[in-house]
PDB file of C-alpha atoms in Angstrom:
ATOM      1  CA  UNK A   1     -70.957 -45.865  44.706  1.00 47.00           C
ATOM      2  CA  UNK A   2     -67.948 -46.512  42.477  1.00 56.00           C
ATOM      3  CA  UNK A   3     -68.297 -45.890  38.777  1.00 53.00           C
ATOM      4  CA  UNK A   4     -67.161 -49.366  37.799  1.00 54.00           C
ATOM      5  CA  UNK A   5     -70.080 -50.798  39.784  1.00 61.00           C
ATOM      6  CA  UNK A   6     -72.490 -48.616  37.828  1.00 57.00           C
ATOM      7  CA  UNK A   7     -70.969 -49.718  34.543  1.00 56.00           C
ATOM      8  CA  UNK A   8     -71.115 -53.345  35.669  1.00 59.00           C
ATOM      9  CA  UNK A   9     -74.787 -53.081  36.667  1.00 62.00           C
ATOM     10  CA  UNK A  10     -75.598 -51.217  33.483  1.00 59.00           C
ATOM     11  CA  UNK A  11     -73.960 -53.968  31.448  1.00 59.00           C
ATOM     12  CA  UNK A  12     -75.915 -56.699  33.230  1.00 62.00           C
ATOM     13  CA  UNK A  13     -79.218 -54.861  32.794  1.00 60.00           C
ATOM     14  CA  UNK A  14     -78.495 -54.110  29.140  1.00 59.00           C
ATOM     15  CA  UNK A  15     -77.560 -57.695  28.362  1.00 57.00           C
ATOM     16  CA  UNK A  16     -80.610 -59.022  30.218  1.00 60.00           C
ATOM     17  CA  UNK A  17     -83.027 -56.669  28.473  1.00 55.00           C
ATOM     18  CA  UNK A  18     -81.565 -57.195  25.032  1.00 55.00           C
ATOM     19  CA  UNK A  19     -81.058 -60.972  25.078  1.00 58.00           C
ATOM     20  CA  UNK A  20     -82.526 -62.880  28.004  1.00 58.00           C
ATOM     21  CA  UNK A  21     -85.947 -61.233  28.457  1.00 54.00           C
ATOM     22  CA  UNK A  22     -86.937 -61.407  24.740  1.00 55.00           C
ATOM     23  CA  UNK A  23     -86.152 -65.135  24.735  1.00 58.00           C
ATOM     24  CA  UNK A  24     -88.062 -65.819  27.951  1.00 55.00           C
ATOM     25  CA  UNK A  25     -91.192 -63.920  26.954  1.00 53.00           C
ATOM     26  CA  UNK A  26     -90.936 -64.630  23.220  1.00 53.00           C
ATOM     27  CA  UNK A  27     -90.645 -60.953  22.359  1.00 52.00           C
ATOM     28  CA  UNK A  28     -88.155 -61.209  19.523  1.00 52.00           C
ATOM     29  CA  UNK A  29     -90.682 -59.668  17.146  1.00 53.00           C
ATOM     30  CA  UNK A  30     -90.514 -56.401  19.106  1.00 51.00           C
ATOM     31  CA  UNK A  31     -86.977 -55.814  17.891  1.00 51.00           C
ATOM     32  CA  UNK A  32     -83.600 -55.600  19.595  1.00 52.00           C
ATOM     33  CA  UNK A  33     -83.462 -51.827  19.206  1.00 56.00           C
ATOM     34  CA  UNK A  34     -86.343 -51.334  21.605  1.00 57.00           C
ATOM     35  CA  UNK A  35     -84.643 -53.292  24.377  1.00 53.00           C
ATOM     36  CA  UNK A  36     -81.288 -51.581  23.849  1.00 57.00           C
ATOM     37  CA  UNK A  37     -83.072 -48.217  24.015  1.00 65.00           C
ATOM     38  CA  UNK A  38     -84.712 -49.198  27.297  1.00 62.00           C
ATOM     39  CA  UNK A  39     -81.337 -50.386  28.590  1.00 62.00           C
ATOM     40  CA  UNK A  40     -79.799 -47.066  27.582  1.00 63.00           C
ATOM     41  CA  UNK A  41     -82.361 -45.048  29.553  1.00 69.00           C
ATOM     42  CA  UNK A  42     -82.043 -47.353  32.543  1.00 67.00           C
ATOM     43  CA  UNK A  43     -78.291 -46.778  32.365  1.00 67.00           C
ATOM     44  CA  UNK A  44     -78.864 -43.028  32.454  1.00 73.00           C
ATOM     45  CA  UNK A  45     -81.068 -43.474  35.529  1.00 74.00           C
ATOM     46  CA  UNK A  46     -78.346 -45.581  37.178  1.00 68.00           C
ATOM     47  CA  UNK A  47     -75.782 -42.891  36.379  1.00 72.00           C
ATOM     48  CA  UNK A  48     -77.895 -40.059  37.792  1.00 76.00           C
ATOM     49  CA  UNK A  49     -78.612 -42.115  40.889  1.00 72.00           C
ATOM     50  CA  UNK A  50     -74.926 -42.949  41.315  1.00 71.00           C
ATOM     51  CA  UNK A  51     -73.879 -39.300  40.951  1.00 74.00           C
ATOM     52  CA  UNK A  52     -76.492 -38.319  43.529  1.00 74.00           C
ATOM     53  CA  UNK A  53     -75.276 -40.958  46.010  1.00 76.00           C
ATOM     54  CA  UNK A  54     -71.637 -40.004  45.444  1.00 77.00           C
ATOM     55  CA  UNK A  55     -72.324 -36.307  45.974  1.00 79.00           C
ATOM     56  CA  UNK A  56     -74.369 -37.041  49.076  1.00 80.00           C
ATOM     57  CA  UNK A  57     -71.580 -39.189  50.550  1.00 80.00           C
ATOM     58  CA  UNK A  58     -68.988 -36.534  49.692  1.00 80.00           C
ATOM     59  CA  UNK A  59     -71.169 -33.884  51.324  1.00 80.00           C
ATOM     60  CA  UNK A  60     -71.571 -35.982  54.473  1.00 81.00           C
ATOM     61  CA  UNK A  61     -67.816 -36.529  54.642  1.00 83.00           C
ATOM     62  CA  UNK A  62     -67.157 -32.798  54.300  1.00 83.00           C
ATOM     63  CA  UNK A  63     -69.742 -32.037  56.994  1.00 81.00           C
ATOM     64  CA  UNK A  64     -68.147 -34.591  59.332  1.00 83.00           C
ATOM     65  CA  UNK A  65     -64.681 -33.115  58.741  1.00 84.00           C
ATOM     66  CA  UNK A  66     -65.976 -29.584  59.307  1.00 80.00           C
ATOM     67  CA  UNK A  67     -67.747 -30.691  62.488  1.00 72.00           C
ATOM     68  CA  UNK A  68     -64.542 -32.343  63.712  1.00 76.00           C
ATOM     69  CA  UNK A  69     -62.517 -29.196  62.969  1.00 77.00           C
ATOM     70  CA  UNK A  70     -65.111 -27.001  64.684  1.00 79.00           C
ATOM     71  CA  UNK A  71     -65.008 -29.243  67.754  1.00 77.00           C
ATOM     72  CA  UNK A  72     -61.197 -29.172  67.839  1.00 74.00           C
ATOM     73  CA  UNK A  73     -61.160 -25.388  67.415  1.00 78.00           C
ATOM     74  CA  UNK A  74     -63.771 -25.038  70.157  1.00 83.00           C
ATOM     75  CA  UNK A  75     -61.626 -27.108  72.531  1.00 81.00           C
ATOM     76  CA  UNK A  76     -58.515 -25.098  71.624  1.00 77.00           C
ATOM     77  CA  UNK A  77     -60.390 -21.838  72.131  1.00 87.00           C
ATOM     78  CA  UNK A  78     -61.646 -23.033  75.511  1.00 86.00           C
ATOM     79  CA  UNK A  79     -58.115 -24.007  76.583  1.00 87.00           C
ATOM     80  CA  UNK A  80     -56.840 -20.640  75.382  1.00 85.00           C
ATOM     81  CA  UNK A  81     -59.440 -18.726  77.373  1.00 89.00           C
ATOM     82  CA  UNK A  82     -59.217 -20.882  80.507  1.00 90.00           C
ATOM     83  CA  UNK A  83     -55.531 -21.774  80.706  1.00 91.00           C
ATOM     84  CA  UNK A  84     -53.867 -19.422  78.231  1.00 91.00           C
ATOM     85  CA  UNK A  85     -52.763 -22.355  76.055  1.00 91.00           C
ATOM     86  CA  UNK A  86     -51.678 -21.016  72.626  1.00 92.00           C
ATOM     87  CA  UNK A  87     -53.597 -22.474  69.672  1.00 87.00           C
ATOM     88  CA  UNK A  88     -50.557 -24.157  68.096  1.00 88.00           C
ATOM     89  CA  UNK A  89     -48.687 -24.932  71.297  1.00 91.00           C
ATOM     90  CA  UNK A  90     -46.224 -27.839  70.902  1.00 92.00           C
ATOM     91  CA  UNK A  91     -46.287 -30.868  73.186  1.00 94.00           C
ATOM     92  CA  UNK A  92     -43.306 -32.757  74.587  1.00 96.00           C
ATOM     93  CA  UNK A  93     -42.861 -36.094  76.307  1.00 95.00           C
ATOM     94  CA  UNK A  94     -42.073 -35.630  79.965  1.00 96.00           C
ATOM     95  CA  UNK A  95     -39.855 -38.256  81.590  1.00 95.00           C
ATOM     96  CA  UNK A  96     -39.361 -37.431  85.263  1.00 94.00           C
ATOM     97  CA  UNK A  97     -38.243 -34.860  87.824  1.00 94.00           C
ATOM     98  CA  UNK A  98     -41.493 -32.966  88.463  1.00 92.00           C
ATOM     99  CA  UNK A  99     -43.317 -34.791  91.243  1.00 87.00           C
ATOM    100  CA  UNK A 100     -46.785 -33.501  90.287  1.00 89.00           C
ATOM    101  CA  UNK A 101     -46.603 -34.853  86.718  1.00 90.00           C
ATOM    102  CA  UNK A 102     -46.945 -38.521  85.804  1.00 88.00           C
ATOM    103  CA  UNK A 103     -43.931 -40.052  84.093  1.00 87.00           C
ATOM    104  CA  UNK A 104     -43.994 -40.158  80.288  1.00 87.00           C
ATOM    105  CA  UNK A 105     -46.961 -37.788  80.094  1.00 91.00           C
ATOM    106  CA  UNK A 106     -47.465 -35.601  77.027  1.00 93.00           C
ATOM    107  CA  UNK A 107     -47.113 -31.989  78.169  1.00 95.00           C
ATOM    108  CA  UNK A 108     -47.893 -28.750  76.345  1.00 95.00           C
ATOM    109  CA  UNK A 109     -45.201 -26.206  77.157  1.00 96.00           C
ATOM    110  CA  UNK A 110     -45.007 -22.518  76.362  1.00 96.00           C
ATOM    111  CA  UNK A 111     -43.324 -19.390  77.670  1.00 96.00           C
ATOM    112  CA  UNK A 112     -45.655 -16.663  78.894  1.00 93.00           C
ATOM    113  CA  UNK A 113     -46.719 -14.630  81.930  1.00 89.00           C
ATOM    114  CA  UNK A 114     -43.059 -14.552  83.046  1.00 95.00           C
ATOM    115  CA  UNK A 115     -43.278 -18.306  83.546  1.00 96.00           C
ATOM    116  CA  UNK A 116     -42.615 -21.612  81.886  1.00 96.00           C
ATOM    117  CA  UNK A 117     -46.113 -23.067  81.581  1.00 96.00           C
ATOM    118  CA  UNK A 118     -46.771 -26.805  81.592  1.00 96.00           C
ATOM    119  CA  UNK A 119     -50.227 -28.157  80.804  1.00 94.00           C
ATOM    120  CA  UNK A 120     -51.336 -31.793  80.855  1.00 91.00           C
ATOM    121  CA  UNK A 121     -54.281 -31.979  78.480  1.00 81.00           C
ATOM    122  CA  UNK A 122     -55.991 -35.221  79.444  1.00 75.00           C
ATOM    123  CA  UNK A 123     -59.151 -36.282  81.229  1.00 74.00           C
ATOM    124  CA  UNK A 124     -57.996 -34.190  84.174  1.00 82.00           C
ATOM    125  CA  UNK A 125     -56.469 -30.971  82.812  1.00 89.00           C
ATOM    126  CA  UNK A 126     -53.684 -29.644  85.010  1.00 91.00           C
ATOM    127  CA  UNK A 127     -51.528 -26.565  84.602  1.00 93.00           C
ATOM    128  CA  UNK A 128     -48.238 -25.860  86.339  1.00 94.00           C
ATOM    129  CA  UNK A 129     -46.077 -22.765  86.200  1.00 95.00           C
ATOM    130  CA  UNK A 130     -42.379 -22.384  86.877  1.00 96.00           C
ATOM    131  CA  UNK A 131     -41.435 -18.699  87.206  1.00 96.00           C
ATOM    132  CA  UNK A 132     -38.639 -17.690  84.844  1.00 96.00           C
ATOM    133  CA  UNK A 133     -36.654 -16.406  87.823  1.00 96.00           C
ATOM    134  CA  UNK A 134     -36.792 -19.908  89.336  1.00 96.00           C
ATOM    135  CA  UNK A 135     -35.183 -21.500  86.283  1.00 97.00           C
ATOM    136  CA  UNK A 136     -31.444 -21.866  86.757  1.00 96.00           C
ATOM    137  CA  UNK A 137     -30.704 -23.247  83.296  1.00 97.00           C
ATOM    138  CA  UNK A 138     -31.699 -25.795  80.688  1.00 97.00           C
ATOM    139  CA  UNK A 139     -29.502 -27.990  78.525  1.00 97.00           C
ATOM    140  CA  UNK A 140     -29.506 -31.009  76.254  1.00 96.00           C
ATOM    141  CA  UNK A 141     -27.523 -34.150  77.063  1.00 95.00           C
ATOM    142  CA  UNK A 142     -26.934 -37.386  75.219  1.00 93.00           C
ATOM    143  CA  UNK A 143     -26.138 -38.293  71.642  1.00 91.00           C
ATOM    144  CA  UNK A 144     -27.948 -39.058  68.443  1.00 86.00           C
ATOM    145  CA  UNK A 145     -26.114 -41.864  66.713  1.00 86.00           C
ATOM    146  CA  UNK A 146     -26.513 -44.255  63.835  1.00 85.00           C
ATOM    147  CA  UNK A 147     -25.977 -47.985  63.943  1.00 83.00           C
ATOM    148  CA  UNK A 148     -25.699 -50.467  61.112  1.00 82.00           C
ATOM    149  CA  UNK A 149     -28.319 -53.168  61.508  1.00 77.00           C
ATOM    150  CA  UNK A 150     -27.538 -56.389  59.628  1.00 77.00           C
ATOM    151  CA  UNK A 151     -30.125 -59.024  58.791  1.00 73.00           C
ATOM    152  CA  UNK A 152     -29.756 -62.308  56.938  1.00 64.00           C
ATOM    153  CA  UNK A 153     -26.559 -63.892  55.674  1.00 58.00           C
ATOM    154  CA  UNK A 154     -26.495 -66.495  58.434  1.00 53.00           C
ATOM    155  CA  UNK A 155     -27.109 -69.588  56.309  1.00 48.00           C
ATOM    156  CA  UNK A 156     -24.357 -72.213  56.301  1.00 50.00           C
ATOM    157  CA  UNK A 157     -22.774 -73.607  53.129  1.00 47.00           C
ATOM    158  CA  UNK A 158     -24.687 -76.872  53.528  1.00 49.00           C
ATOM    159  CA  UNK A 159     -27.882 -74.943  54.076  1.00 50.00           C
ATOM    160  CA  UNK A 160     -27.225 -72.925  50.939  1.00 48.00           C
ATOM    161  CA  UNK A 161     -26.798 -76.089  48.864  1.00 48.00           C
ATOM    162  CA  UNK A 162     -30.054 -77.531  50.230  1.00 47.00           C
ATOM    163  CA  UNK A 163     -31.842 -74.233  49.590  1.00 47.00           C
ATOM    164  CA  UNK A 164     -30.530 -74.197  46.010  1.00 48.00           C
ATOM    165  CA  UNK A 165     -31.939 -77.659  45.484  1.00 53.00           C
ATOM    166  CA  UNK A 166     -35.335 -76.702  46.865  1.00 49.00           C
ATOM    167  CA  UNK A 167     -35.703 -73.098  45.721  1.00 51.00           C
ATOM    168  CA  UNK A 168     -33.258 -72.656  42.880  1.00 56.00           C
ATOM    169  CA  UNK A 169     -29.985 -70.718  42.858  1.00 56.00           C
ATOM    170  CA  UNK A 170     -31.517 -67.233  42.536  1.00 54.00           C
ATOM    171  CA  UNK A 171     -34.024 -67.820  45.336  1.00 55.00           C
ATOM    172  CA  UNK A 172     -31.351 -69.308  47.593  1.00 53.00           C
ATOM    173  CA  UNK A 173     -29.052 -66.331  46.981  1.00 54.00           C
ATOM    174  CA  UNK A 174     -31.898 -63.941  47.781  1.00 57.00           C
ATOM    175  CA  UNK A 175     -32.722 -65.877  50.934  1.00 55.00           C
ATOM    176  CA  UNK A 176     -29.064 -65.778  51.995  1.00 60.00           C
ATOM    177  CA  UNK A 177     -28.618 -62.108  51.070  1.00 69.00           C
ATOM    178  CA  UNK A 178     -27.260 -59.764  53.713  1.00 71.00           C
ATOM    179  CA  UNK A 179     -29.509 -56.745  54.293  1.00 75.00           C
ATOM    180  CA  UNK A 180     -28.058 -53.726  56.060  1.00 78.00           C
ATOM    181  CA  UNK A 181     -30.134 -50.852  57.386  1.00 85.00           C
ATOM    182  CA  UNK A 182     -28.976 -47.686  59.103  1.00 86.00           C
ATOM    183  CA  UNK A 183     -30.849 -47.263  62.376  1.00 86.00           C
ATOM    184  CA  UNK A 184     -30.942 -43.847  64.042  1.00 87.00           C
ATOM    185  CA  UNK A 185     -30.907 -43.877  67.838  1.00 88.00           C
ATOM    186  CA  UNK A 186     -31.750 -40.617  69.597  1.00 89.00           C
ATOM    187  CA  UNK A 187     -30.588 -40.692  73.202  1.00 92.00           C
ATOM    188  CA  UNK A 188     -30.835 -36.943  73.765  1.00 95.00           C
ATOM    189  CA  UNK A 189     -32.695 -35.552  76.761  1.00 96.00           C
ATOM    190  CA  UNK A 190     -33.672 -31.979  77.538  1.00 97.00           C
ATOM    191  CA  UNK A 191     -32.957 -31.079  81.157  1.00 97.00           C
ATOM    192  CA  UNK A 192     -34.414 -28.117  83.023  1.00 97.00           C
ATOM    193  CA  UNK A 193     -32.833 -27.188  86.339  1.00 97.00           C
ATOM    194  CA  UNK A 194     -35.262 -25.090  88.389  1.00 97.00           C
ATOM    195  CA  UNK A 195     -36.544 -24.423  91.870  1.00 96.00           C
ATOM    196  CA  UNK A 196     -39.863 -26.289  92.153  1.00 94.00           C
ATOM    197  CA  UNK A 197     -41.823 -26.251  95.416  1.00 91.00           C
ATOM    198  CA  UNK A 198     -38.753 -24.877  97.161  1.00 92.00           C
ATOM    199  CA  UNK A 199     -36.508 -27.700  95.927  1.00 94.00           C
ATOM    200  CA  UNK A 200     -33.685 -27.656  93.400  1.00 96.00           C
ATOM    201  CA  UNK A 201     -35.067 -30.002  90.734  1.00 96.00           C
ATOM    202  CA  UNK A 202     -33.865 -31.486  87.461  1.00 97.00           C
ATOM    203  CA  UNK A 203     -36.765 -32.052  85.069  1.00 97.00           C
ATOM    204  CA  UNK A 204     -36.180 -34.392  82.135  1.00 97.00           C
ATOM    205  CA  UNK A 205     -37.910 -34.469  78.749  1.00 97.00           C
ATOM    206  CA  UNK A 206     -37.371 -36.867  75.877  1.00 96.00           C
ATOM    207  CA  UNK A 207     -35.430 -35.659  72.841  1.00 95.00           C
ATOM    208  CA  UNK A 208     -34.111 -32.228  71.917  1.00 95.00           C
ATOM    209  CA  UNK A 209     -37.316 -30.621  70.614  1.00 96.00           C
ATOM    210  CA  UNK A 210     -38.013 -28.831  73.888  1.00 97.00           C
ATOM    211  CA  UNK A 211     -34.405 -27.617  74.008  1.00 97.00           C
ATOM    212  CA  UNK A 212     -34.784 -26.122  70.528  1.00 96.00           C
ATOM    213  CA  UNK A 213     -38.086 -24.492  71.522  1.00 96.00           C
ATOM    214  CA  UNK A 214     -36.563 -22.964  74.649  1.00 97.00           C
ATOM    215  CA  UNK A 215     -33.534 -21.805  72.679  1.00 96.00           C
ATOM    216  CA  UNK A 216     -35.879 -19.723  70.525  1.00 96.00           C
ATOM    217  CA  UNK A 217     -38.150 -18.483  73.312  1.00 96.00           C
ATOM    218  CA  UNK A 218     -35.920 -18.401  76.396  1.00 96.00           C
ATOM    219  CA  UNK A 219     -32.313 -18.157  75.166  1.00 95.00           C
ATOM    220  CA  UNK A 220     -30.997 -16.366  78.261  1.00 95.00           C
ATOM    221  CA  UNK A 221     -31.537 -19.498  80.373  1.00 96.00           C
ATOM    222  CA  UNK A 222     -29.537 -21.842  78.143  1.00 96.00           C
ATOM    223  CA  UNK A 223     -26.724 -23.353  80.219  1.00 94.00           C
ATOM    224  CA  UNK A 224     -23.801 -21.964  78.208  1.00 93.00           C
ATOM    225  CA  UNK A 225     -25.372 -18.471  78.148  1.00 91.00           C
ATOM    226  CA  UNK A 226     -25.919 -18.593  81.898  1.00 91.00           C
ATOM    227  CA  UNK A 227     -22.298 -19.664  82.438  1.00 89.00           C
ATOM    228  CA  UNK A 228     -20.996 -16.797  80.285  1.00 87.00           C
ATOM    229  CA  UNK A 229     -23.038 -14.210  82.186  1.00 82.00           C
ATOM    230  CA  UNK A 230     -21.909 -15.284  85.633  1.00 73.00           C
TER     231      UNK A 230
END
């Protein structure tokens, strides 16, 4: 319970005890001090009760968060033991090129066991492995560019005059103001060229995050490195 609610309730009870009840029951001869004293102790009871409720709710929230973390850690531990999935393994958005994986699936990818491991962690968990020796190269293609997006400023002169009459000059100017925003467009794709099921395949992933991951964990298969070593 919020503290302002306690204060509000305390105020109502205090006012009622000190003013309304004595008038209703003709108890003015008892004295206002008695009723204010009673109101004070009732306020203390409200405060203790409120603190208890607040602590209980906070404790329940902490227990729920701990239970959620324990469940997540249990799932991660199970995936680690069953599939070898690292605890903090990154996921990447797959686009196309690997026939066994659904387009636009979220795929956990890591390098290990002399393979590039791909795991789809959904209702039906599936793991695929591409041996490092079967990877010809990987690269990143496409650009990340910025475009100026313009909004507003399309009101005619006549429309501006009418708007000034209806809204006032300042409001009309604001309504007719040109707003420009810089929009970032990432068209980059990570491409892995590998032999999959006996076929030379090009596997596409969205963005450059996978490229950066592979550059750290599998640098020898980056396209320019492969070209230099031929």
